[in-house]
Amino acid sequence: MQVCPITFVRAKLAVEKLRPGETLEIRLNSGEPLHNVPRSLIEHGYTVEMRGPERIDMPEGVHRIRVTR
């Protein structure tokens, strides 16, 4: 995993390749990336759906978000 703001830049570059209506799932560490990346993507006009932690027994681990262009 990358550290913000690199995480946001990489995520934004990836979603910019999507066609309108396409969706991309992104994995983020909890903490700063999980707080800042979805917020920034929403501010740039993307739809973000929080999918929750990959492992229910590790809520502070890796989370998934789904981003639609």
Coordinates of C-alpha atoms in Angstrom, one line a residue:
M1 CA 0.0 0.0 0.0
Q2 CA 1.1 3.5 -0.7
V3 CA 1.0 6.5 1.7
C4 CA -1.4 9.4 1.0
P5 CA -1.3 11.6 -1.1
I6 CA 0.4 9.1 -3.4
T7 CA -2.5 6.7 -2.7
F8 CA -5.0 9.3 -3.9
V9 CA -2.9 10.1 -7.0
R10 CA -2.7 6.4 -7.9
A11 CA -6.4 5.9 -7.3
K12 CA -7.4 9.0 -9.4
L13 CA -5.2 7.9 -12.3
A14 CA -6.8 4.5 -12.2
V15 CA -10.4 5.8 -12.1
E16 CA -9.7 8.3 -14.9
K17 CA -9.1 5.3 -17.2
L18 CA -12.7 4.1 -16.6
R19 CA -15.5 4.9 -19.0
P20 CA -18.6 6.5 -17.6
G21 CA -20.6 4.0 -15.6
E22 CA -17.6 1.6 -15.1
T23 CA -16.6 0.6 -11.5
L24 CA -13.2 0.0 -9.9
E25 CA -12.6 -1.7 -6.6
I26 CA -9.7 -0.2 -4.6
R27 CA -8.0 -1.6 -1.5
L28 CA -7.0 0.9 1.2
N29 CA -5.3 0.7 4.6
S30 CA -7.4 2.0 7.5
G31 CA -6.6 5.4 8.9
E32 CA -5.5 8.3 6.7
P33 CA -5.9 6.6 3.3
L34 CA -9.3 5.3 4.1
H35 CA -10.4 8.7 5.3
N36 CA -8.8 10.9 2.6
V37 CA -9.0 8.9 -0.6
P38 CA -12.8 8.4 -0.7
R39 CA -13.4 12.0 0.3
S40 CA -11.1 13.3 -2.4
L41 CA -12.6 11.1 -5.1
I42 CA -16.1 12.3 -4.1
E43 CA -14.9 15.9 -4.4
H44 CA -13.7 15.1 -7.9
G45 CA -17.1 13.9 -8.9
Y46 CA -16.8 10.1 -8.5
T47 CA -19.3 7.9 -6.7
V48 CA -17.7 6.0 -3.8
E49 CA -19.3 3.0 -2.0
M50 CA -17.6 1.9 1.2
R51 CA -17.3 -1.9 1.2
G52 CA -15.8 -2.4 4.6
P53 CA -12.8 -4.4 5.9
E54 CA -11.5 -7.4 4.0
R55 CA -11.5 -9.3 7.3
I56 CA -14.3 -8.7 9.8
D57 CA -12.0 -9.8 12.6
M58 CA -9.5 -7.1 11.5
P59 CA -11.5 -3.8 11.2
E60 CA -8.2 -1.8 11.4
G61 CA -6.7 -3.7 8.4
V62 CA -7.3 -3.3 4.7
H63 CA -10.6 -2.0 3.4
R64 CA -12.3 -2.0 0.0
I65 CA -14.1 0.8 -1.7
R66 CA -15.9 0.7 -5.0
V67 CA -15.5 3.8 -7.2
T68 CA -17.8 4.5 -10.2
R69 CA -17.0 7.1 -12.8

